[in-house]
Structure formats: structure tokens, C-alpha cells
Tab-separated table of N, CA and C in Angstrom:
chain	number	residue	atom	x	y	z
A	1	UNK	N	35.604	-16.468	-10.462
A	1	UNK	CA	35.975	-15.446	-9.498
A	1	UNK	C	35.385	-14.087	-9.882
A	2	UNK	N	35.222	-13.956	-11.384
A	2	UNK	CA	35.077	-12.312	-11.641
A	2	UNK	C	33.570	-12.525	-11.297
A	3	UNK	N	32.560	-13.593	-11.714
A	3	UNK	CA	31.379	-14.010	-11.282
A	3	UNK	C	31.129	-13.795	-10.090
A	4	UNK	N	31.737	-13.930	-8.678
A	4	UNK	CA	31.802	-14.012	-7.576
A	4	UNK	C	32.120	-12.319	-7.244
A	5	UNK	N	32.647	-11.631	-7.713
A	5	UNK	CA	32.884	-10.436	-7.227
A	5	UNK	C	31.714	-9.649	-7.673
A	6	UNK	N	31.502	-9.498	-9.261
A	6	UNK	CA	30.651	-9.163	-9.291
A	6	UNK	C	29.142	-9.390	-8.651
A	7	UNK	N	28.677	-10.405	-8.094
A	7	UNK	CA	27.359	-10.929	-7.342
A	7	UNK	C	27.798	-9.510	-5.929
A	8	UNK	N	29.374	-10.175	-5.213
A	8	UNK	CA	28.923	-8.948	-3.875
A	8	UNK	C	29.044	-7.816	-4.639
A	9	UNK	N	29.973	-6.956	-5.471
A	9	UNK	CA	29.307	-5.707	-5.748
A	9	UNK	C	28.013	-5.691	-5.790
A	10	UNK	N	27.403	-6.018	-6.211
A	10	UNK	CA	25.847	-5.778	-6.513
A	10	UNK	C	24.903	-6.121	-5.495
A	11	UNK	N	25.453	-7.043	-4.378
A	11	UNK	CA	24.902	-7.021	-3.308
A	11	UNK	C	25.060	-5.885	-2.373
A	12	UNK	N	25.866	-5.362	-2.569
A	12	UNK	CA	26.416	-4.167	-1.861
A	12	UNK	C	25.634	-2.786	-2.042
A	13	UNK	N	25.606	-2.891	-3.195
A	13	UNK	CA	24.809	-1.731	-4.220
A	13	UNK	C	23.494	-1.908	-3.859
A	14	UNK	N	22.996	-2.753	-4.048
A	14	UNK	CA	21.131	-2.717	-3.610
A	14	UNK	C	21.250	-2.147	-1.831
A	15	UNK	N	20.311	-1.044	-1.536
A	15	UNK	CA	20.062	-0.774	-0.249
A	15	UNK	C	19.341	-1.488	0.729
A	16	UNK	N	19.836	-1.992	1.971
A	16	UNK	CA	19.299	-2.870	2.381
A	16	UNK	C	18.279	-2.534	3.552
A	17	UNK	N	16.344	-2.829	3.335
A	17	UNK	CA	15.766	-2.260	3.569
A	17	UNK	C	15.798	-2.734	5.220
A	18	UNK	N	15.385	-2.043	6.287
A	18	UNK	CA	14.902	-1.995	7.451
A	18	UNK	C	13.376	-2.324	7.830
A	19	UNK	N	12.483	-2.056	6.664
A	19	UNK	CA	11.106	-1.826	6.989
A	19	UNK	C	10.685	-3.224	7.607
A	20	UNK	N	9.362	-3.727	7.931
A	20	UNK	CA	8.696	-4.604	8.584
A	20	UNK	C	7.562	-5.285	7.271
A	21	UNK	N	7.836	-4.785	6.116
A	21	UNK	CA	6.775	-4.905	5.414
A	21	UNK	C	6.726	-6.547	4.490
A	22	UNK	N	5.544	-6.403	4.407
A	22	UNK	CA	5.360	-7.861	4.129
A	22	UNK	C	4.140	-8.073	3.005
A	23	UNK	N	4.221	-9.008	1.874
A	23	UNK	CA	3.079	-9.301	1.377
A	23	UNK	C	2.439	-10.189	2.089
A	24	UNK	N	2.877	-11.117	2.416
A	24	UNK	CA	1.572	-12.412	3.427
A	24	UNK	C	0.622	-11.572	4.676
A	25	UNK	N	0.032	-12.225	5.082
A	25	UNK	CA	-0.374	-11.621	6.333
A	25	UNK	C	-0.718	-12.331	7.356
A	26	UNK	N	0.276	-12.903	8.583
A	26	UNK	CA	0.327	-13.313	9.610
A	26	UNK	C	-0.456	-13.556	10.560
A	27	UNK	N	-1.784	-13.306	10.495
A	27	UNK	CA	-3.113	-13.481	11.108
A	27	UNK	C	-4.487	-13.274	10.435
A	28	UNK	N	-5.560	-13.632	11.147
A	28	UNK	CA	-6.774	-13.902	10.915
A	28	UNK	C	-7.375	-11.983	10.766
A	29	UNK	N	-6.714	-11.491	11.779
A	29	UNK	CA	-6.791	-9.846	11.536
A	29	UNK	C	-6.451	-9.033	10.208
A	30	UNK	N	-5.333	-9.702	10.456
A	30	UNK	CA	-4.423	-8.855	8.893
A	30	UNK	C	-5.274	-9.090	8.155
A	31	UNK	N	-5.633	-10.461	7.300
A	31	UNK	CA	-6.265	-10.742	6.192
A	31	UNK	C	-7.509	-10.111	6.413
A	32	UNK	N	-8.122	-9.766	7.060
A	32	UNK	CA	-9.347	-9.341	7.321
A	32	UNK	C	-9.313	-8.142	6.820
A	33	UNK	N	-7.906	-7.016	7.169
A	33	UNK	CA	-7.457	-5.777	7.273
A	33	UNK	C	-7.520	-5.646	5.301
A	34	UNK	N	-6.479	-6.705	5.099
A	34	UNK	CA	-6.225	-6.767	3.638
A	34	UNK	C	-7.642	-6.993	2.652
A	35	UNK	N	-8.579	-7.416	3.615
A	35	UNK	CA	-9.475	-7.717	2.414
A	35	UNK	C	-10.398	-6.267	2.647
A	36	UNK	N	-10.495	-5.669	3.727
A	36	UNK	CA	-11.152	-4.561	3.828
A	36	UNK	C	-10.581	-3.306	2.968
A	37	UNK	N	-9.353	-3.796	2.802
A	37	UNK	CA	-8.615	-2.515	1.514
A	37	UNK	C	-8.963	-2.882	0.758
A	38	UNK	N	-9.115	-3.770	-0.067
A	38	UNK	CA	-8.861	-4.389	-1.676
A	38	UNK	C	-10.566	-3.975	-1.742
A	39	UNK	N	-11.618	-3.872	-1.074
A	39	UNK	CA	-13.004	-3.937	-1.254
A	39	UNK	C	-13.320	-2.601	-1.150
A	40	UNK	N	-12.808	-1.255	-0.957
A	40	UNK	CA	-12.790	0.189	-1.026
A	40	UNK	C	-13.230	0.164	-2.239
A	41	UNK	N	-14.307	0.928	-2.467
A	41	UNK	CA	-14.397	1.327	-3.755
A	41	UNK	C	-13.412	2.320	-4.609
A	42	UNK	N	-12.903	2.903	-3.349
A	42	UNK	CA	-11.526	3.998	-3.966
A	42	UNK	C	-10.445	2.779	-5.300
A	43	UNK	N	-10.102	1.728	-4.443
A	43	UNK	CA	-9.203	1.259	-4.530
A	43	UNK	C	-9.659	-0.048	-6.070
A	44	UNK	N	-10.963	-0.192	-5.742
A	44	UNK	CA	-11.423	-1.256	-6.620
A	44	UNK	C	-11.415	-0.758	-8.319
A	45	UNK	N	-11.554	0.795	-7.886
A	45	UNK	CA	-11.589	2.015	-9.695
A	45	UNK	C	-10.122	1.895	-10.126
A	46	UNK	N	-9.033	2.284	-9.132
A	46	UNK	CA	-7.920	2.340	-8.973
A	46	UNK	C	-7.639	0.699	-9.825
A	47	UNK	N	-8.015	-0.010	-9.772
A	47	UNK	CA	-7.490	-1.154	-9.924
A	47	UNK	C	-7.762	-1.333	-11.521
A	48	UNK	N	-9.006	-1.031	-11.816
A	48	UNK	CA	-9.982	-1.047	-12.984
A	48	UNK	C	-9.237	-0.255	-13.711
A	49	UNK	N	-8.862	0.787	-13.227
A	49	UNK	CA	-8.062	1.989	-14.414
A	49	UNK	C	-6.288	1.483	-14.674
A	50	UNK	N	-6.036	0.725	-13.774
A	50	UNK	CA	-4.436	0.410	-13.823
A	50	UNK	C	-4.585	-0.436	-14.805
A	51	UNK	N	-5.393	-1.879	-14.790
A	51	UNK	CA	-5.640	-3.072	-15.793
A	51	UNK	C	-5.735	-2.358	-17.120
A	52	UNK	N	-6.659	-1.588	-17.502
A	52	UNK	CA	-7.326	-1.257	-18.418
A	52	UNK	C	-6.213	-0.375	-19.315
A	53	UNK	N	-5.075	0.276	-18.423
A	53	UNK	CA	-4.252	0.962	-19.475
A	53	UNK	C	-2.896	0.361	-19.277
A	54	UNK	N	-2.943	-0.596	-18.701
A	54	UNK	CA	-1.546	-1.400	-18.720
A	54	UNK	C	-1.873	-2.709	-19.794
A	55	UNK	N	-3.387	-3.264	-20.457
A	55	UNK	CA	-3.877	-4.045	-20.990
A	55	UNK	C	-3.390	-5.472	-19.872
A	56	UNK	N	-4.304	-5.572	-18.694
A	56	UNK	CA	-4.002	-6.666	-18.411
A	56	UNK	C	-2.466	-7.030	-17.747
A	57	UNK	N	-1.572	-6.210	-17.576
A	57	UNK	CA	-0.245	-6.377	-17.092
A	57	UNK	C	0.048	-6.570	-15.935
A	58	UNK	N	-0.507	-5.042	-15.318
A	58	UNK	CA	-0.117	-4.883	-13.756
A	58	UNK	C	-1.750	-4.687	-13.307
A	59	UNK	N	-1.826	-5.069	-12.207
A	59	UNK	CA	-2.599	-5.360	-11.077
A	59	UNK	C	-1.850	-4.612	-9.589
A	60	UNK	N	-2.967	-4.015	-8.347
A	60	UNK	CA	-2.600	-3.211	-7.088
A	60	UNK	C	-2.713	-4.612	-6.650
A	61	UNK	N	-2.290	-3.999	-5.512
A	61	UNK	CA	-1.292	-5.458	-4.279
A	61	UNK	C	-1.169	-4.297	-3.362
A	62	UNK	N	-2.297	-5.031	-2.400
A	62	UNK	CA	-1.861	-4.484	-0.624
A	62	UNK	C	-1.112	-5.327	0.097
A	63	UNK	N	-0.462	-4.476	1.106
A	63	UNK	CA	0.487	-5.282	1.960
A	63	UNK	C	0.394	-4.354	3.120
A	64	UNK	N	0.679	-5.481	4.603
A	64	UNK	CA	1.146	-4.843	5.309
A	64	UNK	C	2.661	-3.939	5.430
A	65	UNK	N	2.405	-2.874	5.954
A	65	UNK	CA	4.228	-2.130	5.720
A	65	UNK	C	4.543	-1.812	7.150
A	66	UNK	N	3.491	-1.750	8.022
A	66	UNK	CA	3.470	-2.024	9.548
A	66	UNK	C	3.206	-2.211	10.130
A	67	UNK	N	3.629	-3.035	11.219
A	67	UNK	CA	2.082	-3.345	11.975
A	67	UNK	C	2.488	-2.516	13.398
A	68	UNK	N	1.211	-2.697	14.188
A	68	UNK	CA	1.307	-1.808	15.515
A	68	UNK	C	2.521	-1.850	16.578
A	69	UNK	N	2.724	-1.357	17.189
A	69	UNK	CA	3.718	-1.054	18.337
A	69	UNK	C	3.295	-1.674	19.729
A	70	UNK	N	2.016	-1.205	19.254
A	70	UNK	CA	1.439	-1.659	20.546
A	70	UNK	C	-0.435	-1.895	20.374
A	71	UNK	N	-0.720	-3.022	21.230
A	71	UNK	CA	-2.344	-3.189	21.052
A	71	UNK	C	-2.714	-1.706	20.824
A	72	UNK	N	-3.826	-1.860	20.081
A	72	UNK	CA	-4.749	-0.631	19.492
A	72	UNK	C	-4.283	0.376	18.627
A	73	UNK	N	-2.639	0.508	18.438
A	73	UNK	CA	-2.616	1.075	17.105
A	73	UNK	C	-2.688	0.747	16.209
A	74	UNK	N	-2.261	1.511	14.788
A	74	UNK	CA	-2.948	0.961	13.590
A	74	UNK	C	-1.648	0.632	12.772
A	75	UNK	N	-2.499	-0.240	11.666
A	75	UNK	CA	-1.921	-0.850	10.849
A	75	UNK	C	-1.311	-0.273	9.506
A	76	UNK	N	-0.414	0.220	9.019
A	76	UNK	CA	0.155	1.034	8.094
A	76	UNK	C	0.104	-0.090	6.783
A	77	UNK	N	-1.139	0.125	6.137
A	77	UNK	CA	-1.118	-0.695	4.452
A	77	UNK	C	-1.218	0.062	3.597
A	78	UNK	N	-0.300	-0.599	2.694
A	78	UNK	CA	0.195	0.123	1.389
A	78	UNK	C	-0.573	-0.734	0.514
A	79	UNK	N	-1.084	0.229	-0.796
A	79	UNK	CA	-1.976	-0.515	-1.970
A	79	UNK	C	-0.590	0.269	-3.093
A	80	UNK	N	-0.180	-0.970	-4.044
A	80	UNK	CA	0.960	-0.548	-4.721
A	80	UNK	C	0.544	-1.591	-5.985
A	81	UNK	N	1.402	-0.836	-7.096
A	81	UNK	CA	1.584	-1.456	-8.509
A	81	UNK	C	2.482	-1.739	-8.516
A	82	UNK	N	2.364	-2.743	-8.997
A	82	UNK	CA	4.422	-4.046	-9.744
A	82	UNK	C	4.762	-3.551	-10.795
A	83	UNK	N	5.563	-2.455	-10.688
A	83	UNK	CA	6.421	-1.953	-12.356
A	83	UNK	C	7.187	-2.361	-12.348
A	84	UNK	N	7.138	-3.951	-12.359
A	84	UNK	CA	9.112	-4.602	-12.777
A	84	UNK	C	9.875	-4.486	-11.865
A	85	UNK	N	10.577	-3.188	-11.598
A	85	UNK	CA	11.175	-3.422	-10.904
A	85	UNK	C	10.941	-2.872	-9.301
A	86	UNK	N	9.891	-2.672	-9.103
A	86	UNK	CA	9.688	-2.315	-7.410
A	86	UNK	C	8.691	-1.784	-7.553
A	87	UNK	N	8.023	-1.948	-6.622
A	87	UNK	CA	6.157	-1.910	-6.209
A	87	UNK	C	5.945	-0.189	-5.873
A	88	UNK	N	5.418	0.428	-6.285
A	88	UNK	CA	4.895	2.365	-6.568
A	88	UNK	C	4.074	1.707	-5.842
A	89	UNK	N	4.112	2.838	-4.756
A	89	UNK	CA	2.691	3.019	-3.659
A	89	UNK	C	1.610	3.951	-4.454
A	90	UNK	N	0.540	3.796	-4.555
A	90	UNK	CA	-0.623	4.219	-5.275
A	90	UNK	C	-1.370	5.111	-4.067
A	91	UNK	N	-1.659	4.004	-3.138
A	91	UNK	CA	-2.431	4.641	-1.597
A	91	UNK	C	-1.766	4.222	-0.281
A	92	UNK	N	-2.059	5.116	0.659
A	92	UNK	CA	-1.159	4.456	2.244
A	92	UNK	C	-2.385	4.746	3.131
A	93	UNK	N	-2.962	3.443	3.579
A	93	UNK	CA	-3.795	3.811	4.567
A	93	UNK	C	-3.507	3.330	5.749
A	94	UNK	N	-4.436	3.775	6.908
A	94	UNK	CA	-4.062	3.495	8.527
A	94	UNK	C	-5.045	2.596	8.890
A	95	UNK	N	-4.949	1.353	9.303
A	95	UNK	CA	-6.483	1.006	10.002
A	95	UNK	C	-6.062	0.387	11.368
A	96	UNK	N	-7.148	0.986	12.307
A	96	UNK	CA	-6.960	0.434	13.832
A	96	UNK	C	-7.553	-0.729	13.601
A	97	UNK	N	-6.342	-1.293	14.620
A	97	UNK	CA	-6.524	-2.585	15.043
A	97	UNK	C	-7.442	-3.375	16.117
A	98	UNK	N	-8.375	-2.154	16.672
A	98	UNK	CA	-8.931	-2.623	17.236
A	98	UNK	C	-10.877	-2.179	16.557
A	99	UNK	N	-10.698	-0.905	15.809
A	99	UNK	CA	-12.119	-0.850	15.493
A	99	UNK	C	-12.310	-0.842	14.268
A	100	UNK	N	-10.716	-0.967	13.214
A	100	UNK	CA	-10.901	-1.481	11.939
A	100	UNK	C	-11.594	0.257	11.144
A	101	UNK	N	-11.200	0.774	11.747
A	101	UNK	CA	-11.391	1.857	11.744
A	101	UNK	C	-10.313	3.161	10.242
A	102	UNK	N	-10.272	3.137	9.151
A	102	UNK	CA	-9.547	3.117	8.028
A	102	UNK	C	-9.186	4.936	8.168
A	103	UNK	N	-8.234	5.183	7.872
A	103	UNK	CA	-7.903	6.696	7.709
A	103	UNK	C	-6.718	6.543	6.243
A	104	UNK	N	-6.780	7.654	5.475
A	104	UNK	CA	-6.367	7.998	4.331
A	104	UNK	C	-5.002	8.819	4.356
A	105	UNK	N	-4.058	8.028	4.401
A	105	UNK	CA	-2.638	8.910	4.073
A	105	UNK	C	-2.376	10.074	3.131
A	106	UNK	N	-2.800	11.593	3.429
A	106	UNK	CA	-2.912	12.544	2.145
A	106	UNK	C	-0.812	13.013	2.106
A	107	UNK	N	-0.660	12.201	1.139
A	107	UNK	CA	1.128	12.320	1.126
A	107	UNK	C	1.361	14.037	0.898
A	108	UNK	N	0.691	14.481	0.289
A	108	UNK	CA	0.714	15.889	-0.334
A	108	UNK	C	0.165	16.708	0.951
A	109	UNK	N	-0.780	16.765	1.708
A	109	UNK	CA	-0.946	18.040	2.654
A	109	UNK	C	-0.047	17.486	3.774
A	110	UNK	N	0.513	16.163	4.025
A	110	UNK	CA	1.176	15.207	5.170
A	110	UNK	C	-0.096	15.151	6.211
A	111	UNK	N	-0.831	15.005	5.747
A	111	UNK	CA	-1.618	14.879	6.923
A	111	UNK	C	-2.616	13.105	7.210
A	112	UNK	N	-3.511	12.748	7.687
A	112	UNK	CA	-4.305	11.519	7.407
A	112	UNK	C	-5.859	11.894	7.804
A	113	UNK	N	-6.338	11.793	6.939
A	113	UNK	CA	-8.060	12.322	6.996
A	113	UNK	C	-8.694	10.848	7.250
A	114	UNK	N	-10.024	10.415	7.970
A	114	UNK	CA	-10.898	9.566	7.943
A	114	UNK	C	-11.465	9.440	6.498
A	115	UNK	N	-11.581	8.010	6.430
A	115	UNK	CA	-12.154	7.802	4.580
A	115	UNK	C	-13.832	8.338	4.446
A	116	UNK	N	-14.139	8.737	5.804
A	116	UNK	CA	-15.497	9.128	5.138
A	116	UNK	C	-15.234	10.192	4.812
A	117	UNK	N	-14.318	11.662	5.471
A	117	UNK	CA	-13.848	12.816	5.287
A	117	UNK	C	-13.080	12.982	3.819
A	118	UNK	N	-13.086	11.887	3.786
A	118	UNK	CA	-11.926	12.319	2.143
A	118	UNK	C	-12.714	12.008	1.455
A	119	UNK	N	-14.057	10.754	1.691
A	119	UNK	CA	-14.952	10.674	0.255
A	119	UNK	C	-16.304	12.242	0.232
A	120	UNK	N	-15.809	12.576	1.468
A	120	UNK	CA	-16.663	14.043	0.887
A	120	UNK	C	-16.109	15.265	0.376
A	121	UNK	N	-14.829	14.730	0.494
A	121	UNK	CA	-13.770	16.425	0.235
A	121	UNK	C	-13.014	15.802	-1.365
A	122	UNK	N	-13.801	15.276	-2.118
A	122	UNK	CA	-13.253	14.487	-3.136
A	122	UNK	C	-12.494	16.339	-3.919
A	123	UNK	N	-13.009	17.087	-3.738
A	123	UNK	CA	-12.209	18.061	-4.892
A	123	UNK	C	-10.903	18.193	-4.583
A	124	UNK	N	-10.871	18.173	-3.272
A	124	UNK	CA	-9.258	18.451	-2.974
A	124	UNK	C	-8.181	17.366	-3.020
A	125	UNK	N	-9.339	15.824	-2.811
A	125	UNK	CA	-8.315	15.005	-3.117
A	125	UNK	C	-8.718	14.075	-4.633
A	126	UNK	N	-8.368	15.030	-5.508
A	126	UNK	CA	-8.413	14.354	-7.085
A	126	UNK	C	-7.634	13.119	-7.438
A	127	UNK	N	-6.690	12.388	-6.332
A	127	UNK	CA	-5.856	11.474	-6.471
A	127	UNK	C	-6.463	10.053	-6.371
A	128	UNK	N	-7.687	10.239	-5.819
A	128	UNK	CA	-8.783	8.712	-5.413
A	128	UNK	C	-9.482	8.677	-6.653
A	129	UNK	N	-9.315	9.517	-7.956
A	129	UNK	CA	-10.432	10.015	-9.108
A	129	UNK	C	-9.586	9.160	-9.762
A	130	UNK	N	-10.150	7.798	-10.298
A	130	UNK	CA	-9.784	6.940	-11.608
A	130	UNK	C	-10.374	7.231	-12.861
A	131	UNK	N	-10.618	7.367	-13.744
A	131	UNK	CA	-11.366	7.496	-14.506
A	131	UNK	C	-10.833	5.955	-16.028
């Protein structure tokens, strides 16, 4: 019984999420979407620098976190690290669903720049800089 109470406290206690987000990806699109993130060179350094000082531990993992509302909007994917206990968003990008078309979530100005616009404005966004 004390086994049993304690499980719902603690079910109670964890917040129970609303989002839409998902690691699989439900179509021939998505995966397409997912493999067009993971192949960013932003994201491929990003990956190289996480391995390299975690020795091999943690690895980025995209996922869908939304998908459209309606034909032709875009797809809200998150590129995140597994720290044990819950996945840190690293990058949030946008890509349309119809021209595959990628824009860059800048969390800090709140705004979303095109990835060619952010790979030329690299000073301001030092956050794509792996080293």
C-alpha cells in the first residue's frame, strides 16, 4: 500500500506535458525533414563538440515538437541532448512543409532568421560556433 501511494504521489508530481512532440516521425516528409536537420553543418559541429567533451556519452537527437496546423506551415524541430534526465534543446528550427524551406529559432533576440541569414550574421549568433 505505502508502494502504491507513493507511485501516485509521484505521478502527480511529474507535470503532465500537452505538447505534440515526438521522436519517431510519421511520414515519408518528416524523415526527410529529420534528415535535412541532422545534415546542417551547424548541427553536424554541434554534435562533434557534444561527443568529444561528454567522451562518447551523449549524442543530439532531432524530433518533431510540431507539426503544422495547416498544409504549408512549418514544422517546429528541436535538435536536443539526453542529460539523463530530460532532453536540453541545443537548436529550434522551422521548416516549411511545403518548400523545405529551414529558418533558425534565435531564442535570445525571439525572433527566426533564414539559415542562410544566420550563416552570414555568424558574429551575432556565436551560439551555432562549436569549437
Amino acid at each position: 500500500m505505502k508502494a502504491l501511494s507513493s507511485l501516485l504521489f509521484l505521478l502527480l508530481l511529474v507535470p503532465q506535458s500537452k505538447t505534440n512532440a515526438q521522436v519517431k516521425p510519421d511520414s515519408v516528409l518528416e524523415s526527410k525533414i529529420l534528415r535535412l536537420i541532422l545534415n546542417l553543418a551547424e548541427v553536424k559541429r554541434a554534435n562533434a563538440y557534444v561527443v568529444k567533451h561528454s567522451h562518447n556519452k551523449r549524442h543530439l537527437y532531432d524530433l518533431i515538437y510540431e507539426r503544422p496546423k495547416k498544409k504549408g506551415d512549418d514544422y517546429w524541430v528541436k535538435v536536443c541532448t539526453d542529460d539523463r534526465y530530460m532532453l536540453v534543446t541545443n537548436f529550434n528550427f522551422f521548416v516549411n512543409s511545403k518548400t523545405l524551406a529551414i529558418r533558425y529559432m534565435d531564442v535570445v533576440a525571439g525572433d527566426d532568421l533564414p539559415l542562410e541569414v544566420l550563416r552570414k550574421n555568424k558574429k551575432r549568433h556565436k551560439v551555432l560556433e562549436y569549437n
